[in-house]
Amino acid sequence: MSKSVLLVNPWIYDFAAYDFWLKPLGLLYLGGLLRANHHTVSYIDCLNPRSLPMLEKFGKAPKRHAYGHGRFFRQVVDKPKCLEILPRNYCRYGIDPDIFRDELGRYSGMDLVLVTSMMTYWYPGVFEVIKIVKEALPGTPVVLGGKYASLCYEHAQAHSGADWVVNGRGEMQILEILKTIFGEPIRFLPDDDDLDALPYPAFDLLDQPDQIPIITSLGCPYRCSYCASHLLHRKFIRRHPLRVVDEIEHWHRNFGVIDFSFYDDALLAEPDLLIKPLLHGLKKRGLNCRFHCPNGLHLRDIDEELSRLLFDSGFKTIRFGFETSDFRLQKSTGGKVENEELRLAVIHLRNAGYAPEDIGIYLLCGIPGQKTADVARSIDFVLSCGAKPILAEYSPIPGTKMWEEAVAASPFDIRREPLYHNNSLLSCRNDDFSYEAYRRLKAKLKSPPGNGGFEDGI
Ligand code: B12
Ligand code: SF4
């Protein structure tokens, strides 16, 4: 007997949130797999920026960009006590809870509800969803999975209110749960390492998908000390490049999707094995799409040929993880890139046709012990290479190599309270790299100084 399963993408509670090509890719992958196991799948997106009841209630749609990113609906809410220290509005991003309750009313016959989670410090939205589901659909088991559930497993088990909490990849675990609760046989479960055997994510459930996220690999060959990639995906596994082209062609031709975002941790690693054949494949099939890489790409692999291929294939948004120009910090955090590699990569990208403001370079700021001058020097270096610095505030993640250092450096109890992992809080700030110093850097980035450089002005 097949079961009816409801997927829910919860609200975000934060000081700031922008739909930077955000979609619950893992949850929708599970939707595709459940269908392949003969179950019926429905979906509620608490973040839906196109919700009609929201438009009717508030009369104004959030501003969206043609490339598929943009704002969410937003309501200012009370700050949790421990975040009162930050003098900024705290908001619930997404639809009104009453509209969510109304939507749930249409799904009274559900057998199982699956709730996903993203950032560890976004758990308030997850808890609220679970609470409302429990009130509206009493007796229906709720399963929680995703990043928060995996990285803060004990916290989620103790406080979320879910009946089941899943740590790590969900494919096998959700089918096992259906078997345990309902005696449902597992009809189709591909090998964990064979990403091409998975059914496509259930994107058809989205309200007019204006962009679709694609993943070509899971995991990363590097082990940077601040990053959770290896905790979430222990092995680096990849799809066949032409199967990725097949998927892009499917969404483009059958659903009219033009914009695609890549969620990989290591899209450009070993370019001859994946990205180059993928881009040649797209060209051969004459697909005219736009691609966006909001997650940092690897600079080390950028050469003349790859730069041209990216530019010619319609890669409009390119962001790279550089993090710092300090050689010692580069080495001690994992050695993924060096200064000269950035300089060379930018030359190739500029020659291929990218303008300086197209080449976004992420700089990590607020890591334990970091000084303001380090970030300022890194900004100056990126500008001197002819690219655009973008500050990425450090978010401490349990289980990473840097975690114990972060616990020792933070003025907040980050071990007990995941809300303190919030990147806006700069949870490992210190007397030198204070919140005010960070605000000054941020303000200056909006109007870069002339000849003096950033370091001089700080
Ligand atoms: C793509 C990505 C983004 C995208 C957003 C996409 C998104 N939907 O979140 C962008 C680039 C915008 C982004 C931004 C940021 N990100 Co980010 N991001 C990622 C990445 C690479 C996600 C990959 C992904 O979606 N995987 C694909 C799917 C297939 O996997 P999955 O979702 O895990 O799903 C599986 C399981 O979790 C499970 N599952 C999922 N849901 C459910 C539900 C149920 C019921 C079950 C049973 C199972 C289950 O099954 C799925 C299939 O196996 C992760 C790193 C990583 N490797 O996971 C970091 C990561 C989540 N990001 C992180 C960070 C730090 C950030 C930023 C704060 C960076 C910064 N300083 O600016 C910002 C914050 C954004 C904001 N404030 O708005 C951290 C987490 C930090 C934290 N404390 O939680 C991570 C872990 C990276 C890291 N540094 O280690 N990010
Ligand atoms: S290269 Fe990027 S994804 Fe890989 S471990 Fe380092 S920060 Fe994480």
Coordinates of C-alpha atoms and ligand atoms in Angstrom, one line a residue:
M1 CA 0.0 0.0 0.0
S2 CA 1.4 3.4 -0.9
K3 CA 1.5 6.2 1.7
S4 CA 0.8 9.9 1.4
V5 CA 3.8 12.0 2.4
L6 CA 3.9 15.7 3.0
L7 CA 7.2 17.6 2.6
V8 CA 7.6 20.9 4.4
N9 CA 10.3 23.5 3.9
P10 CA 10.3 25.6 7.1
W11 CA 10.6 29.3 7.7
I12 CA 13.8 31.1 8.3
Y13 CA 14.2 33.2 11.5
D14 CA 17.1 35.5 11.2
F15 CA 18.4 39.1 11.2
A16 CA 18.7 38.9 7.4
A17 CA 17.8 36.4 4.7
Y18 CA 17.8 36.8 1.0
D19 CA 16.7 34.1 -1.5
F20 CA 20.1 33.6 -3.0
W21 CA 18.9 30.7 -5.1
L22 CA 17.7 28.9 -2.0
K23 CA 15.7 25.7 -2.5
P24 CA 15.4 22.6 -0.3
L25 CA 17.2 20.3 -2.7
G26 CA 17.8 17.4 -0.3
L27 CA 14.1 17.3 0.7
L28 CA 13.0 17.3 -3.0
Y29 CA 15.4 14.6 -3.8
L30 CA 13.7 12.5 -1.1
G31 CA 10.4 13.4 -2.8
G32 CA 11.6 11.9 -6.1
L33 CA 12.7 8.8 -4.3
L34 CA 9.5 8.3 -2.4
R35 CA 7.5 8.6 -5.7
A36 CA 9.8 5.9 -7.2
N37 CA 8.7 3.8 -4.2
H38 CA 5.0 4.3 -5.2
H39 CA 4.2 6.9 -2.5
T40 CA 2.2 10.1 -3.1
V41 CA 4.1 13.3 -2.3
S42 CA 2.8 16.8 -1.6
Y43 CA 4.7 19.9 -0.6
I44 CA 4.3 23.1 1.4
D45 CA 7.0 25.8 1.1
C46 CA 6.9 28.2 4.0
L47 CA 9.4 30.4 2.2
N48 CA 7.3 30.6 -1.1
P49 CA 7.8 34.1 -2.4
R50 CA 4.9 33.6 -4.8
S51 CA 2.3 32.5 -2.3
L52 CA -1.1 33.7 -3.6
P53 CA -2.8 33.9 -0.2
M54 CA 0.1 36.1 1.0
L55 CA -0.4 38.4 -2.0
E56 CA -4.1 38.6 -1.2
K57 CA -3.4 39.3 2.4
F58 CA -0.6 41.8 2.1
G59 CA -1.1 43.1 -1.5
K60 CA 2.6 43.4 -2.2
A61 CA 4.9 40.7 -3.7
P62 CA 8.6 40.6 -2.6
K63 CA 11.0 42.0 -5.2
R64 CA 12.4 39.3 -7.4
H65 CA 15.3 39.3 -9.9
A66 CA 15.1 37.9 -13.4
Y67 CA 17.9 35.4 -12.6
G68 CA 15.8 33.6 -10.0
H69 CA 16.9 35.2 -6.8
G70 CA 15.2 37.9 -4.7
R71 CA 13.5 38.8 -1.5
F72 CA 11.2 36.7 0.7
F73 CA 8.0 37.8 2.4
R74 CA 9.1 39.0 5.8
Q75 CA 7.6 39.9 9.2
V76 CA 9.5 41.4 12.2
V77 CA 9.1 39.1 15.2
D78 CA 10.3 39.1 18.8
K79 CA 14.0 38.3 19.2
P80 CA 14.9 35.3 21.3
K81 CA 16.4 36.5 24.6
C82 CA 19.9 35.4 23.8
L83 CA 20.0 37.4 20.6
E84 CA 18.8 40.7 22.2
I85 CA 22.5 41.8 22.2
L86 CA 22.3 42.6 18.5
P87 CA 20.5 45.8 17.8
R88 CA 18.8 44.7 14.6
N89 CA 15.3 43.5 13.6
Y90 CA 14.8 39.8 13.8
C91 CA 12.4 38.4 11.2
R92 CA 10.4 35.5 10.2
Y93 CA 10.9 35.1 6.4
G94 CA 8.2 33.4 4.5
I95 CA 4.4 33.0 4.6
D96 CA 2.1 33.9 7.5
P97 CA 1.7 31.1 10.1
D98 CA -2.1 31.3 9.6
I99 CA -1.7 30.7 5.9
F100 CA 0.5 27.7 6.7
R101 CA -2.3 26.4 9.0
D102 CA -4.9 26.9 6.2
E103 CA -2.6 25.0 3.8
L104 CA -2.2 22.2 6.3
G105 CA -6.0 21.9 6.5
R106 CA -5.9 20.5 2.9
Y107 CA -3.6 17.7 4.0
S108 CA -5.6 16.0 6.8
G109 CA -5.2 12.5 5.4
M110 CA -1.4 12.5 5.4
D111 CA 0.4 9.4 6.7
L112 CA 3.8 11.1 7.3
V113 CA 5.3 14.6 7.4
L114 CA 8.9 15.3 6.4
V115 CA 10.5 18.5 7.6
T116 CA 13.9 19.7 6.4
S117 CA 16.4 22.0 8.0
M118 CA 19.2 24.3 6.8
M119 CA 21.5 26.5 8.9
T120 CA 21.9 25.3 12.5
Y121 CA 20.7 28.7 13.8
W122 CA 17.5 28.6 11.8
Y123 CA 16.0 25.9 14.1
P124 CA 13.2 28.2 15.5
G125 CA 11.4 28.0 12.1
V126 CA 11.8 24.3 12.1
F127 CA 10.4 24.0 15.6
E128 CA 7.4 26.2 14.8
V129 CA 6.6 24.1 11.8
I130 CA 6.7 20.9 13.8
K131 CA 4.5 22.4 16.5
I132 CA 1.9 23.6 14.1
V133 CA 1.9 20.3 12.2
K134 CA 1.4 18.4 15.5
E135 CA -1.6 20.6 16.3
A136 CA -3.1 20.4 12.8
L137 CA -2.4 16.8 12.0
P138 CA -2.5 15.0 15.4
G139 CA -1.2 11.5 15.4
T140 CA 0.7 11.9 12.1
P141 CA 4.4 11.1 12.6
V142 CA 6.9 13.9 11.8
V143 CA 10.4 13.2 10.6
L144 CA 13.1 15.9 10.8
G145 CA 16.3 15.8 8.7
G146 CA 18.7 18.1 6.9
K147 CA 21.7 20.2 8.1
Y148 CA 20.6 21.4 11.5
A149 CA 19.3 17.9 12.3
S150 CA 22.7 16.4 11.3
L151 CA 25.1 18.9 12.8
C152 CA 23.1 19.4 16.0
Y153 CA 21.6 15.9 16.3
E154 CA 21.3 15.8 20.1
H155 CA 19.8 19.3 20.3
A156 CA 17.2 18.4 17.6
Q157 CA 16.4 15.1 19.4
A158 CA 15.9 16.9 22.7
H159 CA 14.0 20.0 21.6
S160 CA 12.5 19.8 18.1
G161 CA 9.3 17.8 19.0
A162 CA 9.8 15.5 15.9
D163 CA 9.1 11.8 16.3
W164 CA 12.1 10.9 14.3
V165 CA 15.3 12.8 13.8
V166 CA 17.6 11.8 10.9
N167 CA 21.3 12.4 10.8
G168 CA 23.0 12.5 7.4
R169 CA 21.8 11.4 4.0
G170 CA 18.1 10.6 4.0
E171 CA 17.5 8.2 1.2
M172 CA 18.0 4.9 3.0
Q173 CA 16.8 6.2 6.3
I174 CA 13.5 7.5 5.2
L175 CA 12.6 4.2 3.5
E176 CA 13.6 2.3 6.6
I177 CA 11.3 4.6 8.7
L178 CA 8.4 3.9 6.4
K179 CA 9.1 0.2 6.7
T180 CA 9.3 0.4 10.6
I181 CA 6.1 2.5 11.0
F182 CA 3.9 1.1 8.3
G183 CA 5.6 -2.1 7.1
E184 CA 6.1 -0.5 3.7
P185 CA 8.5 -2.6 1.5
I186 CA 11.6 -0.8 0.0
R187 CA 10.9 -1.1 -3.7
F188 CA 13.7 1.1 -5.1
L189 CA 16.9 2.2 -3.4
P190 CA 19.9 2.9 -5.5
D191 CA 23.5 2.5 -4.3
D192 CA 24.4 5.5 -2.0
D193 CA 27.4 6.3 -4.2
D194 CA 25.5 6.3 -7.5
L195 CA 24.0 9.8 -7.6
D196 CA 22.9 9.3 -11.2
A197 CA 20.6 6.4 -10.3
L198 CA 18.5 8.7 -8.0
P199 CA 15.3 10.0 -9.5
Y200 CA 15.3 13.7 -10.3
P201 CA 14.2 15.9 -7.3
A202 CA 10.5 16.6 -7.3
F203 CA 10.8 20.2 -8.6
D204 CA 7.4 19.9 -10.3
L205 CA 5.9 20.4 -6.8
L206 CA 7.3 24.0 -6.7
D207 CA 5.1 27.0 -7.5
Q208 CA 6.5 28.1 -10.9
P209 CA 10.2 27.3 -10.4
D210 CA 12.1 30.4 -11.4
Q211 CA 15.4 28.5 -11.0
I212 CA 16.5 25.0 -10.2
P213 CA 19.5 23.9 -8.1
I214 CA 21.7 21.2 -9.5
I215 CA 24.3 19.1 -7.8
T216 CA 27.0 17.3 -9.7
S217 CA 28.8 15.9 -6.6
L218 CA 28.6 15.5 -2.8
G219 CA 31.5 16.2 -0.5
C220 CA 34.9 17.8 -1.2
P221 CA 38.5 16.6 -1.6
Y222 CA 39.7 19.4 0.8
R223 CA 39.4 19.5 4.6
C224 CA 39.2 23.2 5.6
S225 CA 39.1 23.6 9.4
Y226 CA 36.0 25.8 9.4
C227 CA 33.9 23.7 7.0
A228 CA 31.4 21.0 7.7
S229 CA 31.5 19.4 4.2
H230 CA 33.2 16.2 5.3
L231 CA 30.8 15.8 8.2
L232 CA 27.8 16.0 6.0
H233 CA 29.3 13.9 3.2
R234 CA 32.3 11.7 4.2
K235 CA 33.2 10.7 0.6
F236 CA 33.6 12.9 -2.4
I237 CA 31.3 11.3 -5.0
R238 CA 30.4 12.5 -8.4
R239 CA 27.8 12.1 -11.2
H240 CA 28.7 11.5 -14.8
P241 CA 28.9 14.9 -16.5
L242 CA 26.6 13.9 -19.3
R243 CA 23.9 12.7 -16.9
V244 CA 24.0 16.2 -15.4
V245 CA 23.6 17.7 -18.9
D246 CA 20.6 15.3 -19.4
E247 CA 19.0 16.7 -16.2
I248 CA 19.6 20.4 -17.2
E249 CA 18.1 19.6 -20.6
H250 CA 15.1 18.0 -19.0
W251 CA 14.2 21.0 -16.8
H252 CA 15.0 23.4 -19.6
R253 CA 13.0 21.7 -22.4
N254 CA 10.1 20.3 -20.4
F255 CA 9.6 23.0 -17.7
G256 CA 11.1 26.1 -19.5
V257 CA 13.7 26.7 -16.8
I258 CA 16.5 29.0 -17.8
D259 CA 18.3 29.7 -14.6
F260 CA 20.2 27.0 -12.7
S261 CA 22.3 27.2 -9.5
F262 CA 25.0 24.8 -8.6
Y263 CA 25.1 23.6 -4.9
D264 CA 28.3 21.6 -5.1
D265 CA 31.1 22.0 -2.6
A266 CA 33.7 21.2 -5.3
L267 CA 32.2 21.9 -8.7
L268 CA 35.5 22.8 -10.4
A269 CA 37.8 20.2 -8.7
E270 CA 39.6 18.1 -11.3
P271 CA 38.0 20.0 -14.2
D272 CA 38.8 17.5 -16.9
L273 CA 36.7 14.9 -15.2
L274 CA 33.5 16.9 -14.7
I275 CA 33.0 20.6 -15.4
K276 CA 34.8 20.7 -18.8
P277 CA 32.9 17.7 -20.3
L278 CA 29.7 19.0 -18.8
L279 CA 30.1 22.4 -20.4
H280 CA 31.1 20.9 -23.8
G281 CA 28.0 18.7 -23.5
L282 CA 25.7 21.7 -22.9
K283 CA 27.2 23.4 -26.0
K284 CA 26.7 20.4 -28.2
R285 CA 23.0 20.2 -27.3
G286 CA 22.5 23.9 -27.9
L287 CA 21.1 24.7 -24.5
N288 CA 20.8 28.4 -23.8
C289 CA 20.7 28.7 -20.1
R290 CA 22.2 30.8 -17.3
F291 CA 24.2 29.4 -14.4
H292 CA 24.8 30.7 -10.9
C293 CA 27.3 29.6 -8.3
P294 CA 26.4 31.3 -5.0
N295 CA 28.4 28.7 -3.1
G296 CA 32.2 29.4 -3.3
L297 CA 34.0 27.8 -6.2
H298 CA 37.7 26.6 -6.2
L299 CA 40.1 29.2 -7.6
R300 CA 43.0 26.8 -8.0
D301 CA 41.4 25.0 -11.0
I302 CA 40.7 28.2 -13.0
D303 CA 42.8 28.3 -16.2
E304 CA 42.4 30.0 -19.6
E305 CA 40.3 27.3 -21.1
L306 CA 38.0 26.9 -18.1
S307 CA 37.5 30.6 -17.9
R308 CA 36.4 30.8 -21.5
L309 CA 34.1 27.8 -21.2
L310 CA 32.4 29.3 -18.1
F311 CA 31.9 32.7 -19.7
D312 CA 30.7 31.2 -23.1
S313 CA 28.4 28.7 -21.4
G314 CA 26.4 31.5 -19.5
F315 CA 27.9 31.3 -16.0
K316 CA 26.6 34.7 -14.9
T317 CA 27.1 34.5 -11.1
I318 CA 30.6 33.3 -10.1
R319 CA 31.8 33.4 -6.5
F320 CA 35.0 31.9 -5.3
G321 CA 36.2 30.9 -1.8
F322 CA 39.5 32.7 -1.1
E323 CA 38.9 33.5 2.6
T324 CA 42.2 35.3 3.4
S325 CA 45.4 36.6 1.8
D326 CA 47.3 35.8 5.0
F327 CA 49.7 32.9 4.0
R328 CA 49.9 31.5 7.6
L329 CA 46.1 31.4 7.9
Q330 CA 45.7 29.9 4.5
K331 CA 48.0 27.0 5.5
S332 CA 46.6 26.5 9.0
T333 CA 43.0 26.3 7.7
G334 CA 43.6 23.8 5.0
G335 CA 45.7 25.3 2.2
K336 CA 43.0 25.3 -0.5
V337 CA 44.4 28.4 -2.3
E338 CA 47.3 30.8 -2.4
N339 CA 47.5 34.5 -3.3
E340 CA 49.2 34.0 -6.7
E341 CA 46.5 31.5 -7.7
L342 CA 43.9 34.2 -7.1
R343 CA 45.9 36.7 -9.1
L344 CA 46.3 34.3 -12.0
A345 CA 42.7 33.1 -12.0
V346 CA 41.4 36.7 -12.1
I347 CA 43.6 37.4 -15.1
H348 CA 42.1 34.4 -16.9
L349 CA 38.6 35.3 -16.0
R350 CA 39.0 38.9 -17.0
N351 CA 40.6 37.9 -20.4
A352 CA 37.6 35.6 -20.9
G353 CA 35.2 38.6 -20.6
Y354 CA 34.2 38.9 -16.9
A355 CA 34.2 42.4 -15.4
P356 CA 35.8 43.0 -11.9
E357 CA 32.3 43.2 -10.3
D358 CA 31.4 39.8 -11.8
I359 CA 34.2 38.0 -10.0
G360 CA 33.0 37.7 -6.4
I361 CA 35.6 36.6 -3.9
Y362 CA 34.5 35.4 -0.5
L363 CA 36.6 36.5 2.4
L364 CA 36.0 34.8 5.7
C365 CA 35.7 37.2 8.6
G366 CA 35.4 36.7 12.3
I367 CA 37.2 33.4 12.7
P368 CA 38.8 32.9 16.1
G369 CA 41.7 35.2 16.9
Q370 CA 41.3 37.1 13.6
K371 CA 42.4 40.8 13.5
T372 CA 40.6 43.6 11.6
A373 CA 43.9 44.3 9.7
D374 CA 43.9 40.8 8.3
V375 CA 40.5 41.3 6.7
A376 CA 41.4 44.8 5.5
R377 CA 44.6 43.5 3.9
S378 CA 42.6 40.7 2.2
I379 CA 40.1 43.2 0.8
D380 CA 43.0 45.3 -0.5
F381 CA 44.6 42.2 -2.1
V382 CA 41.4 41.2 -3.9
L383 CA 40.8 44.7 -5.2
S384 CA 44.4 44.8 -6.4
C385 CA 43.8 41.6 -8.4
G386 CA 40.8 43.2 -10.1
A387 CA 38.0 41.3 -8.4
K388 CA 35.1 42.0 -6.0
P389 CA 35.6 41.2 -2.3
I390 CA 32.5 39.8 -0.5
L391 CA 32.6 39.4 3.3
A392 CA 31.4 36.0 4.5
E393 CA 30.9 36.1 8.3
Y394 CA 32.2 33.0 10.0
S395 CA 29.6 30.6 11.4
P396 CA 31.0 28.1 13.9
I397 CA 29.9 24.5 13.2
P398 CA 30.0 21.7 15.8
G399 CA 32.4 18.8 14.8
T400 CA 34.6 20.9 12.5
K401 CA 38.4 21.1 13.2
M402 CA 38.0 24.8 14.3
W403 CA 35.1 24.1 16.6
E404 CA 37.0 23.8 19.9
E405 CA 39.0 26.9 19.1
A406 CA 35.7 28.7 18.4
V407 CA 34.2 27.5 21.7
A408 CA 37.3 28.9 23.5
A409 CA 37.3 32.2 21.6
S410 CA 33.6 33.0 21.7
P411 CA 32.1 35.2 24.3
F412 CA 28.8 33.3 23.7
D413 CA 27.9 29.7 24.8
I414 CA 27.9 28.4 21.3
R415 CA 28.2 24.8 22.5
R416 CA 24.8 24.9 24.3
E417 CA 22.9 27.3 22.0
P418 CA 22.9 26.9 18.2
L419 CA 21.3 30.4 17.8
Y420 CA 24.8 31.7 18.6
H421 CA 26.1 30.1 15.4
N422 CA 24.4 32.9 13.5
N423 CA 26.8 34.5 11.1
S424 CA 25.4 38.0 11.7
L425 CA 26.3 37.8 15.3
L426 CA 30.1 37.3 14.6
S427 CA 30.1 34.8 17.5
C428 CA 34.0 34.7 17.7
R429 CA 34.4 38.5 17.8
N430 CA 37.2 39.9 19.9
D431 CA 38.4 43.3 21.2
D432 CA 40.3 43.9 17.9
F433 CA 37.7 42.4 15.5
S434 CA 34.6 43.9 17.1
Y435 CA 31.1 44.2 15.6
E436 CA 31.8 47.9 15.1
A437 CA 35.1 47.2 13.2
Y438 CA 33.2 44.8 11.0
R439 CA 30.5 47.4 10.3
R440 CA 33.2 49.9 9.3
L441 CA 34.7 47.4 6.9
K442 CA 31.3 46.6 5.4
A443 CA 30.4 50.3 5.0
K444 CA 33.8 51.0 3.3
L445 CA 33.2 48.1 0.9
K446 CA 30.2 49.9 -0.4
S447 CA 32.4 52.8 -1.4
P448 CA 36.0 51.5 -1.7
P449 CA 38.8 54.0 -0.8
G450 CA 41.0 55.6 -3.5
N451 CA 44.7 55.1 -3.3
G452 CA 45.1 54.6 0.5
G453 CA 43.6 51.1 0.6
F454 CA 41.5 49.5 3.2
E455 CA 44.2 48.7 5.7
D456 CA 45.1 52.4 6.0
G457 CA 41.6 53.5 6.6
I458 CA 40.8 51.1 9.5
Ligands
B12_1 C1 24.4 25.4 -1.3 C2 24.7 25.9 0.1 C3 24.4 27.3 0.4 C4 23.5 28.1 -0.6 C5 22.0 28.0 -0.2 C6 21.4 26.8 -0.5 C7 20.5 26.2 0.6 N1 19.4 25.6 0.2 O1 20.8 26.3 1.7 C8 24.1 29.5 -0.3 C9 25.3 29.8 -1.2 C10 23.1 30.7 -0.5 C11 24.5 29.3 1.1 C12 24.7 30.4 2.0 C13 25.3 30.3 3.3 N2 25.8 29.1 3.8 CO1 25.6 27.4 3.0 N3 25.8 25.7 2.2 C14 25.3 25.2 1.1 C15 25.7 23.7 1.0 C16 26.8 23.4 0.0 C17 24.4 22.9 0.9 C18 24.4 21.7 -0.1 C19 23.1 21.1 -0.3 O2 22.0 21.7 -0.4 N4 23.3 19.8 -0.5 C20 22.4 19.0 -1.3 C21 21.5 18.1 -0.7 C22 21.3 17.0 -1.6 O3 21.9 17.6 0.6 P1 21.1 17.9 1.9 O4 20.4 19.2 1.9 O5 22.1 17.7 3.0 O6 20.0 16.8 2.0 C23 20.3 15.4 2.4 C24 20.3 15.2 3.9 O7 20.5 16.4 4.7 C25 18.9 14.7 4.2 N5 17.8 15.5 4.4 C26 17.5 16.8 4.1 N6 16.3 17.2 4.5 C27 15.7 16.1 5.0 C28 14.5 15.9 5.6 C29 14.2 14.7 6.1 C30 12.8 14.5 6.8 C31 15.1 13.6 6.1 C32 14.7 12.3 6.6 C33 16.3 13.8 5.5 C34 16.6 15.0 5.0 O8 18.7 13.9 3.0 C35 19.1 14.6 1.9 C36 19.5 13.7 0.8 O9 20.5 12.8 1.2 C37 26.2 23.4 2.5 C38 27.4 22.4 2.7 C39 27.0 21.0 2.4 N7 27.9 20.3 1.9 O10 26.0 20.5 2.7 C40 26.5 24.7 3.0 C41 26.3 25.1 4.5 C42 24.9 24.6 4.9 N8 26.3 26.6 4.5 C43 26.8 27.1 5.6 C44 27.1 28.5 5.8 C45 28.0 28.9 6.9 C46 26.5 29.4 4.9 C47 26.5 31.0 5.1 C48 26.3 31.4 6.6 C49 27.9 31.5 4.6 C50 28.1 32.9 4.9 N9 28.9 33.2 5.9 O11 27.6 33.8 4.2 C51 25.4 31.5 4.2 C52 24.1 31.8 4.9 C53 23.0 32.1 4.1 C54 22.0 33.0 4.6 N10 22.1 33.6 5.7 O12 21.0 33.3 3.9 C55 27.3 26.0 6.5 C56 26.3 25.7 7.7 C57 26.4 26.7 8.8 C58 25.5 26.4 9.9 N11 25.9 26.9 11.1 O13 24.5 25.8 9.8 C59 27.4 24.8 5.5 C60 27.3 23.4 6.2 C61 28.8 24.9 4.8 C62 30.0 24.9 5.8 N12 30.6 26.1 6.0 O14 30.4 24.0 6.3 N13 24.8 28.0 1.4
SF4_2 S1 37.4 23.7 -0.2 FE1 35.4 24.6 0.4 S2 33.9 22.9 0.5 FE2 36.0 22.0 0.5 S3 36.5 21.8 2.7 FE3 37.3 23.8 2.0 S4 35.7 25.3 2.4 FE4 34.7 23.2 2.6

